[in-house]
PDB file of C-alpha atoms in Angstrom:
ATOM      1  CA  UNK A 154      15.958  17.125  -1.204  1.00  0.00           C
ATOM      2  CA  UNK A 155      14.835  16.322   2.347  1.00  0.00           C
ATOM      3  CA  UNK A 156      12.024  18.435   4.068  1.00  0.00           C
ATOM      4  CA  UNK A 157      13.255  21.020   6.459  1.00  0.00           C
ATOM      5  CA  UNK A 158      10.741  22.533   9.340  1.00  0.00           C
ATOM      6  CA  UNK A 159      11.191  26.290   9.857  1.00  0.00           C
ATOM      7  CA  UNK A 160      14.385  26.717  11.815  1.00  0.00           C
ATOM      8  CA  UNK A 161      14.338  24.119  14.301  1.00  0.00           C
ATOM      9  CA  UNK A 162      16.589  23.071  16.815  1.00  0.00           C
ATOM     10  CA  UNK A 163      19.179  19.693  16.618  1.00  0.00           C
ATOM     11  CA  UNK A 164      18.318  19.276  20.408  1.00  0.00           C
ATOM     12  CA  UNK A 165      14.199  19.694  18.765  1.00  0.00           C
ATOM     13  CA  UNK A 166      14.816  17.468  16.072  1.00  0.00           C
ATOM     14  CA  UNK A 167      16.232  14.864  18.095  1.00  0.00           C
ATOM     15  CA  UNK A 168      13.368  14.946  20.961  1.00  0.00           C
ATOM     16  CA  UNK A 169      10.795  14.671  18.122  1.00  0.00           C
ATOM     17  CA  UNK A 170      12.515  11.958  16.249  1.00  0.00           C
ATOM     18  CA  UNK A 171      13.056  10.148  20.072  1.00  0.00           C
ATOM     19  CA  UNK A 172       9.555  10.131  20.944  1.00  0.00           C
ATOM     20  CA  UNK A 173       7.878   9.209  17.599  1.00  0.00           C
ATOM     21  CA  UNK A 174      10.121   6.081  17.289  1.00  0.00           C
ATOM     22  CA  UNK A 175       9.032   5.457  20.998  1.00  0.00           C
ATOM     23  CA  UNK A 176       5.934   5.335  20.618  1.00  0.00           C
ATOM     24  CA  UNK A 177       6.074   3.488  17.083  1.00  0.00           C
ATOM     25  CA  UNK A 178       8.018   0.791  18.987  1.00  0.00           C
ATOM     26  CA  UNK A 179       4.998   0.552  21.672  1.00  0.00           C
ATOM     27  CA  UNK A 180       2.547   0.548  18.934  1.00  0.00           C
ATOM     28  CA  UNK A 181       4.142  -2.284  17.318  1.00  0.00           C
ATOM     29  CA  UNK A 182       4.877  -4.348  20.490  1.00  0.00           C
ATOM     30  CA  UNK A 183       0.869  -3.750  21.259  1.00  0.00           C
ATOM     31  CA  UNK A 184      -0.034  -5.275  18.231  1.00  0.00           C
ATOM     32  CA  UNK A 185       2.392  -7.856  18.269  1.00  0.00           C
ATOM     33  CA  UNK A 186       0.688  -8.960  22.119  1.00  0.00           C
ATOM     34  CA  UNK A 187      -2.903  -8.384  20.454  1.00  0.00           C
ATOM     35  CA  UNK A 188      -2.268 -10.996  17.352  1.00  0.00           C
ATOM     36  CA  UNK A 189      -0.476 -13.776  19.240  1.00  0.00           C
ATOM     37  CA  UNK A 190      -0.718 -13.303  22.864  1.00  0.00           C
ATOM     38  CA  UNK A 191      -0.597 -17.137  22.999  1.00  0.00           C
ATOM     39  CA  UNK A 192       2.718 -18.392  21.146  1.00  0.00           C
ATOM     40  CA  UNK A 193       5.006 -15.079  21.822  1.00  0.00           C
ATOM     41  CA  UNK A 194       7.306 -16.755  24.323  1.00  0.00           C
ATOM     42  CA  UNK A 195       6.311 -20.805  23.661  1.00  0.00           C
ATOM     43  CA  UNK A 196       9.597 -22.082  22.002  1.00  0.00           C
ATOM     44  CA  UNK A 197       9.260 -23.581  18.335  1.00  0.00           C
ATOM     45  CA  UNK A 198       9.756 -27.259  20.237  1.00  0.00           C
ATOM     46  CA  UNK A 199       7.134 -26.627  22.349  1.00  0.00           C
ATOM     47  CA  UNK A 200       4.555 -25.781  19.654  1.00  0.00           C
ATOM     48  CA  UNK A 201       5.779 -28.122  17.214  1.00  0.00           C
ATOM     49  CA  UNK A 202       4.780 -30.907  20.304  1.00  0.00           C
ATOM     50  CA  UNK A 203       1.669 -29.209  21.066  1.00  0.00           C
ATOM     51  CA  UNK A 204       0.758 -28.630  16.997  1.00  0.00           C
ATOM     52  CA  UNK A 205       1.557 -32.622  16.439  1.00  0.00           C
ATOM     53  CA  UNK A 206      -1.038 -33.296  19.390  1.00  0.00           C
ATOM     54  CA  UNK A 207      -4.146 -31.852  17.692  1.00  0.00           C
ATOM     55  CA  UNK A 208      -3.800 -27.600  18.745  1.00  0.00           C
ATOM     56  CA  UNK A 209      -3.351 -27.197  14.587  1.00  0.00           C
ATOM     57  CA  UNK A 210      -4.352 -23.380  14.804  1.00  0.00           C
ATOM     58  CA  UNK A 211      -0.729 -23.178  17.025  1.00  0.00           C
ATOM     59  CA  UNK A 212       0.995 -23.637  13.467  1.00  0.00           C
ATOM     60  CA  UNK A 213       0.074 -19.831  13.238  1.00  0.00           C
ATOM     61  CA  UNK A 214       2.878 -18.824  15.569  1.00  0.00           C
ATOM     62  CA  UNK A 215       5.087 -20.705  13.732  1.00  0.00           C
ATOM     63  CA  UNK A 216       4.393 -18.991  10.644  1.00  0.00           C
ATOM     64  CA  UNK A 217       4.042 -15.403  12.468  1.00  0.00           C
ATOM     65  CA  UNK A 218       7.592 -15.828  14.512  1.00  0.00           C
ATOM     66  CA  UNK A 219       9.605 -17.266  10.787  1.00  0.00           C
ATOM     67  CA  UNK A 220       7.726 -14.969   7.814  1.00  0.00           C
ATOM     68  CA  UNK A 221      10.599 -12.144   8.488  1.00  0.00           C
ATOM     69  CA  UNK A 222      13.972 -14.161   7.564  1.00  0.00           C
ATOM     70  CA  UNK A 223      11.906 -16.721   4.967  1.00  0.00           C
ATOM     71  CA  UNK A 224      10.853 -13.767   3.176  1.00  0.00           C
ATOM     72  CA  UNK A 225      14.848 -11.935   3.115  1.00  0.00           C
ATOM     73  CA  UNK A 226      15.477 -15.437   1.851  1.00  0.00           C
ATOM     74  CA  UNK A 227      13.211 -15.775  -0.791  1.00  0.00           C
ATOM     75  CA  UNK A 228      13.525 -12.456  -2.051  1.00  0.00           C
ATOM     76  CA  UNK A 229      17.367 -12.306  -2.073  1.00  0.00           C
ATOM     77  CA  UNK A 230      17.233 -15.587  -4.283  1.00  0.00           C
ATOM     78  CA  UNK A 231      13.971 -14.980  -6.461  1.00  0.00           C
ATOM     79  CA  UNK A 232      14.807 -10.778  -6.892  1.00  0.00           C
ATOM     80  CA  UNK A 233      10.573 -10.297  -6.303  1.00  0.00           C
ATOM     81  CA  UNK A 234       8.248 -10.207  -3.688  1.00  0.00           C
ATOM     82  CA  UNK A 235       5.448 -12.147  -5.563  1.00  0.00           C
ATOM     83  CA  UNK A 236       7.699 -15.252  -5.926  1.00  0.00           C
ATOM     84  CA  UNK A 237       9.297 -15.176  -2.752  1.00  0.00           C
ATOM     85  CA  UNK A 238       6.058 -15.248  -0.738  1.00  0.00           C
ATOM     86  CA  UNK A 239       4.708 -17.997  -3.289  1.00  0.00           C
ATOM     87  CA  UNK A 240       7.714 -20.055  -1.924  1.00  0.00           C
ATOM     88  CA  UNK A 241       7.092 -19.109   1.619  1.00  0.00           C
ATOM     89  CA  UNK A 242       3.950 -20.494   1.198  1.00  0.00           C
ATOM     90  CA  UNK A 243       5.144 -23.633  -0.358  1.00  0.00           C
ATOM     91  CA  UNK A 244       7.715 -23.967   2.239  1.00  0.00           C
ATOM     92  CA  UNK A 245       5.237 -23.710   4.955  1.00  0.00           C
ATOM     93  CA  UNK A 246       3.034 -26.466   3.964  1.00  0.00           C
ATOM     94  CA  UNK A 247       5.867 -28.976   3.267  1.00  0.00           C
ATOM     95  CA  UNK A 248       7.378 -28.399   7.006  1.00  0.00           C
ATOM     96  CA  UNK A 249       3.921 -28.674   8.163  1.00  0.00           C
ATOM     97  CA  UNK A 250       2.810 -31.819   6.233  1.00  0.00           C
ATOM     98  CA  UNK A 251       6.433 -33.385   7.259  1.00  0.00           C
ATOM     99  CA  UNK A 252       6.067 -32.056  10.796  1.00  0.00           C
ATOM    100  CA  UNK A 253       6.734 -35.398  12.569  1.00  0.00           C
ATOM    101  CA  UNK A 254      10.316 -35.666  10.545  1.00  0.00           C
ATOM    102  CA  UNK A 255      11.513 -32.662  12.478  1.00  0.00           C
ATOM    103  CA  UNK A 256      14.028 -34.644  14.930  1.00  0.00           C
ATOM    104  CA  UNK A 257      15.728 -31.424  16.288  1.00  0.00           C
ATOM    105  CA  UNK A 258      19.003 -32.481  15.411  1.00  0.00           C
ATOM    106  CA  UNK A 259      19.441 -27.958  14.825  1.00  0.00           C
ATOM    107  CA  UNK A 260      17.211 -25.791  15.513  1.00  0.00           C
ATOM    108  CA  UNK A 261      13.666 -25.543  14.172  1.00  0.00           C
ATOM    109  CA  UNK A 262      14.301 -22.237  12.583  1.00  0.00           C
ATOM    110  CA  UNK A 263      17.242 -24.428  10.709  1.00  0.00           C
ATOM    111  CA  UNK A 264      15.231 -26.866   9.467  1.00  0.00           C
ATOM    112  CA  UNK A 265      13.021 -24.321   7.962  1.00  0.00           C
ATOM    113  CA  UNK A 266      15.322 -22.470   6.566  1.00  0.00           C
ATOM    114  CA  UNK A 267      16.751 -25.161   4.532  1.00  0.00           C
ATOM    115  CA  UNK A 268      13.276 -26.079   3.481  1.00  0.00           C
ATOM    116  CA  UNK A 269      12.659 -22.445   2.448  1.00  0.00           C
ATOM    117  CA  UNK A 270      15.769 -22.162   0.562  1.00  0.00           C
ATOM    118  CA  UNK A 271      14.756 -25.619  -1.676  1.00  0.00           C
ATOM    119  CA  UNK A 272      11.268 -24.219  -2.480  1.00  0.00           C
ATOM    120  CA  UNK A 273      13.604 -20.817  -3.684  1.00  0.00           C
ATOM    121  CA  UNK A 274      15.816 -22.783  -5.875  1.00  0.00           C
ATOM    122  CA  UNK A 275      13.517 -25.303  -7.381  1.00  0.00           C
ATOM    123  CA  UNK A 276      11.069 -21.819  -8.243  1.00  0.00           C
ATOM    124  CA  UNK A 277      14.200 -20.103  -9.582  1.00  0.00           C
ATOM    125  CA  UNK A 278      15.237 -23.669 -11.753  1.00  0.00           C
ATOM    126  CA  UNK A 279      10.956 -23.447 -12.847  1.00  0.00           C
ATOM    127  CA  UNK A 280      11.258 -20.246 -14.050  1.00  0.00           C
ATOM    128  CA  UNK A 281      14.296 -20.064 -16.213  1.00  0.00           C
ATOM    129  CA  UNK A 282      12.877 -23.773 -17.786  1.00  0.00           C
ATOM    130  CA  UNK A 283       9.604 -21.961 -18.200  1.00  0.00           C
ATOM    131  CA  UNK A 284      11.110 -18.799 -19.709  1.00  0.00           C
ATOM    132  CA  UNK A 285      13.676 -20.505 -21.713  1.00  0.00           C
ATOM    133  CA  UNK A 286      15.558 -16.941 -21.110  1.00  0.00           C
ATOM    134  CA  UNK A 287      16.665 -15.573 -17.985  1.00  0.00           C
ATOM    135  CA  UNK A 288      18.148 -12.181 -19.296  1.00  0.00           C
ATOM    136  CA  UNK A 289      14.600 -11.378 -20.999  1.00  0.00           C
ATOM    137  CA  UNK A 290      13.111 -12.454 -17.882  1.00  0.00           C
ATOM    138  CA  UNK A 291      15.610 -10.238 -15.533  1.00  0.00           C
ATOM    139  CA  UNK A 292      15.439  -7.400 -18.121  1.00  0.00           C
ATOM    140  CA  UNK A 293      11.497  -7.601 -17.413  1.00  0.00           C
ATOM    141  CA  UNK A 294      11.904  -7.942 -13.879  1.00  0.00           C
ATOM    142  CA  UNK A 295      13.749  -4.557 -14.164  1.00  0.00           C
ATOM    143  CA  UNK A 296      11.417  -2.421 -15.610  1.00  0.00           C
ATOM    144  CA  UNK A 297       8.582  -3.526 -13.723  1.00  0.00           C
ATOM    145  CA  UNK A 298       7.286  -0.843 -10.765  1.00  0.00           C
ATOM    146  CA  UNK A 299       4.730  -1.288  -8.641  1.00  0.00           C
ATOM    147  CA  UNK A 300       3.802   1.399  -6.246  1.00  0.00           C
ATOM    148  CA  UNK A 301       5.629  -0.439  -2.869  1.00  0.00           C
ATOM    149  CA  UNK A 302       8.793  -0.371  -5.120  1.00  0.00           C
ATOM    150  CA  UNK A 303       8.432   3.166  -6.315  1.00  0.00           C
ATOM    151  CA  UNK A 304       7.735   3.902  -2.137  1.00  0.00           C
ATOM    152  CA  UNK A 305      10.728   2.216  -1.119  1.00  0.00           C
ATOM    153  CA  UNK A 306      12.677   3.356  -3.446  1.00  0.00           C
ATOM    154  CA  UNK A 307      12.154   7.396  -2.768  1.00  0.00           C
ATOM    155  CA  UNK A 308      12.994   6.610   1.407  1.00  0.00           C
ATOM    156  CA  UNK A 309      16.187   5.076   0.506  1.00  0.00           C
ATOM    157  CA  UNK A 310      16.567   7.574  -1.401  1.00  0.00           C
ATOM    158  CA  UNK A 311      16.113   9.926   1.414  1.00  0.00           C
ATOM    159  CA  UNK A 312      18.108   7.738   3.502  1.00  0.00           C
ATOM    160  CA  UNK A 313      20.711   7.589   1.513  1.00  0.00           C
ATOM    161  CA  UNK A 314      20.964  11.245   1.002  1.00  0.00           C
ATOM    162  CA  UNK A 315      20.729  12.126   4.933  1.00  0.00           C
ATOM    163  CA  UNK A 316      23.631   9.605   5.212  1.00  0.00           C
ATOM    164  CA  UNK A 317      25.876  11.569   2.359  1.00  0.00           C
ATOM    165  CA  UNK A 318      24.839  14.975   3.898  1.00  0.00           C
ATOM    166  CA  UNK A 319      25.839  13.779   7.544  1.00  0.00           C
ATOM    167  CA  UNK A 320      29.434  12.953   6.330  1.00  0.00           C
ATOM    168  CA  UNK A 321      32.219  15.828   7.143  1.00  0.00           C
ATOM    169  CA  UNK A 322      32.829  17.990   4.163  1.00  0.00           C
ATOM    170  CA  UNK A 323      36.205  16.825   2.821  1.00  0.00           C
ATOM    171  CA  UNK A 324      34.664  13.382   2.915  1.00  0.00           C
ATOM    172  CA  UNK A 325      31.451  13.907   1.711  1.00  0.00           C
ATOM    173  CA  UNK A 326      33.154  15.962  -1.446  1.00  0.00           C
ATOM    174  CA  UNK A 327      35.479  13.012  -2.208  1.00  0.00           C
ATOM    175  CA  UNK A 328      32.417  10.124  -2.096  1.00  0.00           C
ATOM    176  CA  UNK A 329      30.146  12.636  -4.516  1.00  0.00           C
ATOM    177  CA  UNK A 330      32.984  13.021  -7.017  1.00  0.00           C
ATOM    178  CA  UNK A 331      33.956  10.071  -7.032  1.00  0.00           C
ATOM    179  CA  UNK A 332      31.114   7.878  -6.696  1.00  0.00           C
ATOM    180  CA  UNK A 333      28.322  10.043  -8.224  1.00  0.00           C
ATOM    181  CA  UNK A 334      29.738  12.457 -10.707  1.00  0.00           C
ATOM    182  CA  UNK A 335      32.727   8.894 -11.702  1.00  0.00           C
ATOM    183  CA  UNK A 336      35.402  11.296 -11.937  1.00  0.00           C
ATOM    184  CA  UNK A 337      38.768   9.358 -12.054  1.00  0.00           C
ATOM    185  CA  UNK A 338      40.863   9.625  -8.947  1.00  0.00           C
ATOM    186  CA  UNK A 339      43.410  12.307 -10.529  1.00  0.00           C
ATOM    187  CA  UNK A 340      40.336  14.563 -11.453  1.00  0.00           C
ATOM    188  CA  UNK A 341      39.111  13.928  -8.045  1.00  0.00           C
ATOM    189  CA  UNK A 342      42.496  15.303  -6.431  1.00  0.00           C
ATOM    190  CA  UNK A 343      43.217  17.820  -9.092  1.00  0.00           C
ATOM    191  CA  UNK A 344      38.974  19.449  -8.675  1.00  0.00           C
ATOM    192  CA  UNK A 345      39.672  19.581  -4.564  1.00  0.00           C
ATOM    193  CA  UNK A 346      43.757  20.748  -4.980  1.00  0.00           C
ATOM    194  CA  UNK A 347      44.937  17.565  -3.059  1.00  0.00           C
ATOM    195  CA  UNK A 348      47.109  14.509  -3.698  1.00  0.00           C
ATOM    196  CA  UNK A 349      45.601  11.271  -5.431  1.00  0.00           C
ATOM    197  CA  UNK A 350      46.585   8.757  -2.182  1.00  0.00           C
ATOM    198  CA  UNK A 351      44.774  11.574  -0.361  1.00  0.00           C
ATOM    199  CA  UNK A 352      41.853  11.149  -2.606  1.00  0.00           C
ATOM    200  CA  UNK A 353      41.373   6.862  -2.130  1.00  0.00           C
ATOM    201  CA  UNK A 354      42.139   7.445   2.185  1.00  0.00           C
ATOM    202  CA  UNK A 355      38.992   9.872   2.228  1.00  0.00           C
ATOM    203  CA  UNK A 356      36.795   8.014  -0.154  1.00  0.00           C
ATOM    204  CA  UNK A 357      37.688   4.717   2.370  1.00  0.00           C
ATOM    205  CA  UNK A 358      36.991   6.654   4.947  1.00  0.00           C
ATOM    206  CA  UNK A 359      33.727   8.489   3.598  1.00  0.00           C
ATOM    207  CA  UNK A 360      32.835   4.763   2.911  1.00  0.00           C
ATOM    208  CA  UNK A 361      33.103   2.863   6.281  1.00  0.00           C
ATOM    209  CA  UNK A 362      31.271   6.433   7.625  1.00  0.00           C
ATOM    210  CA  UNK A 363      28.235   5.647   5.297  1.00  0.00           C
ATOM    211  CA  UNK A 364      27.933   1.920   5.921  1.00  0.00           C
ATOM    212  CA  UNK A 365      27.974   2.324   9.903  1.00  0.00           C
ATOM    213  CA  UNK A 366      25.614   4.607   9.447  1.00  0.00           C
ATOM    214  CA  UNK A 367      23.334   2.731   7.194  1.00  0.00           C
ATOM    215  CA  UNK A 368      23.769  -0.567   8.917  1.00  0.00           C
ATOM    216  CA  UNK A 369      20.815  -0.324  11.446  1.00  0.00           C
ATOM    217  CA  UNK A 370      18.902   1.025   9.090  1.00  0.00           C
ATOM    218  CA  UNK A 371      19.589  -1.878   6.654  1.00  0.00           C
ATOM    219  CA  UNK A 372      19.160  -4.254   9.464  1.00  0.00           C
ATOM    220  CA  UNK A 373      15.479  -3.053  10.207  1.00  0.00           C
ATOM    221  CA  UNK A 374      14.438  -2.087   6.932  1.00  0.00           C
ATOM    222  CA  UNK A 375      15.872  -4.076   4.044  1.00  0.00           C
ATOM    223  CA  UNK A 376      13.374  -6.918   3.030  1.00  0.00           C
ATOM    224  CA  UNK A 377      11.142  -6.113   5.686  1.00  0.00           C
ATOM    225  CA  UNK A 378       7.656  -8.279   6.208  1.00  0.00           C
ATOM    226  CA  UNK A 379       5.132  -6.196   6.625  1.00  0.00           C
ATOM    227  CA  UNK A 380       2.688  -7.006   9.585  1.00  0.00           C
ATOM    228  CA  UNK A 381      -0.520  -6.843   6.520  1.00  0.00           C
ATOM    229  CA  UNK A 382       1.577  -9.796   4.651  1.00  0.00           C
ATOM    230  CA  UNK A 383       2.592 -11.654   7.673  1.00  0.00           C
ATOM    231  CA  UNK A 384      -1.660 -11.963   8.110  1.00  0.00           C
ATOM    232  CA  UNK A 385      -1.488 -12.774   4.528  1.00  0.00           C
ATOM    233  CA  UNK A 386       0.766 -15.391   4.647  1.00  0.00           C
ATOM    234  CA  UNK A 387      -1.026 -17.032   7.497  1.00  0.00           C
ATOM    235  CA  UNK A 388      -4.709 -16.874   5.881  1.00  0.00           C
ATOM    236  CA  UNK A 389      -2.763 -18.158   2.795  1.00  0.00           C
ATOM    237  CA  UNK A 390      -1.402 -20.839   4.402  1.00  0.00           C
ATOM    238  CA  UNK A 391      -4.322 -21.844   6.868  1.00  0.00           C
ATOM    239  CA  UNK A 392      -6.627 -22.345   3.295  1.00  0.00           C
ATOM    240  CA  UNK A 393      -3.937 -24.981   2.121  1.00  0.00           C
ATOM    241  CA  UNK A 394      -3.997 -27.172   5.075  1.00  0.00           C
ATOM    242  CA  UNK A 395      -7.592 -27.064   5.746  1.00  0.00           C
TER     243      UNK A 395
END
C-alpha cells in the first residue's frame, strides 16, 4: 500500500508534488552546469575537432552527454547493469582510439551507438561461450538481488499500483481480475454480472489508460544513469586512455 498523509487535500497534494519536482529539476540542472559548464552546448562535431587537436580532457563531455542511451542499450541486450557498463566502457575507448575514422557520414551519437551495440553483442556471444549454458546463466541472473534492484523494484511497485488505483472503477475491476487474479474472461463477466465482449472492451481500455499513464514515467525512469555512475564511467574511462 501507498503512504497516505492525514487527510489532505488533491489541490495540497498536487502543490506539494509541483514544487518538489520543481525544485528537483533545478537541483539537477545546477549540477548538470557545475560538472560540465564547458561542453553543455558544444556540439559532438565540435568537440570531436577540438578532442583530435590535443584538448583530450573534452572527451569527458562526450562520455557525460552519451552514458544515458549507451547504458538503455547495454542493459536491454546484456539483462545487467555490471555488463552493460563494462561494455560502455569498452565502447568508449574504441570510438576514442578510432576517433579520426569518425567521417560524419550520421550523426556522432550514430556512430556510437553502433559501436556500443557491437561491444553488447560480442559480450553477450563471450558469455554464453564462457558459460557453455545460457539458461543456467539466465536462471542465475534471476535470482540474483542486489539492493538497487530490490529499490527499484518496490517504486515500480508503487508506481504501478498508483497507476491501477487511478483507473475508474469498472476498469480498474476488469484489469485486477483479469490480469492479477487470471480469471478467464467468462469468470471475469460472470464475477462483475456483465457480458464477456464487455469484459475484453474494458480490459483494452483499462490497458491503453495504464500505459499513457506510465509512459512518462517509463521514459524518465526505466534504465536510468545515475549522475554517481555517469562520474564512474568517466574516471573509468579516463584510467584506460591515460
Amino acid at each position: 500500500m501507498l503512504y497516505q498523509l492525514d487527510n489532505p487535500s488533491k489541490k495540497t497534494l498536487q502543490t506539494i508534488f509541483f514544487v518538489t519536482f520543481c525544485e528537483l529539476l533545478n537541483l539537477i540542472e545546477q549540477m548538470d552546469q557545475k560538472i560540465s559548464p564547458r561542453t553543455t552546448d558544444i556540439p559532438d562535431t565540435d568537440l570531436i575537432e577540438r578532442i583530435l587537436n590535443g584538448e583530450k580532457e573534452l572527451f569527458e563531455g562526450i562520455i557525460r552527454r552519451h552514458n544515458q542511451r549507451l547504458y538503455r542499450i547495454g542493459i536491454s541486450i546484456l539483462g545487467n547493469a555490471a555488463d552493460a557498463e563494462e561494455a560502455m566502457q569498452e565502447a568508449y575507448v574504441k570510438a576514442y582510439e578510432h576517433l579520426r575514422r569518425f567521417e560524419n557520414r550520421s550523426s556522432f551519437g550514430t556512430w556510437l551507438t553502433r559501436i556500443m551495440i557491437n561491444e553488447s553483442m560480442a559480450q553477450k556471444k563471450k558469455q554464453r561461450l564462457n558459460s557453455g549454458n545460457v539458461e543456467k546463466l539466465l536462471e542465475n541472473n534471476t535470482i540474483m538481488r542486489v539492493p538497487d534492484q530490490i529499490l527499484a523494484n518496490k517504486e515500480l511497485s508503487n508506481i504501478l499500483e498508483s497507476a491501477i488505483s487511478g483507473l475508474p472503477e469498472k476498469y480498474r475491476l476488469v484489469f485486477v481480475l483479469r490480469e492479477i487474479e487470471e480469471m478467464s474472461v467468462r469468470e471475469t463477466g460472470a464475477t462483475l454480472g456483465i457480458e464477456e465482449p464487455n469484459v475484453k472492451v474494458r480490459l483494452n481500455r483499462a490497458k491503453t489508460m495504464l500505459k499513457k499513464n506510465l509512459d512518462s514515467y517509463i521514459k524518465d525512469h526505466v534504465y536510468h544513469f545515475h549522475l554517481s555512475r555517469c562520474d564512474m564511467m568517466v574516471k573509468n574511462v579516463f584510467a584506460r586512455l591515460h
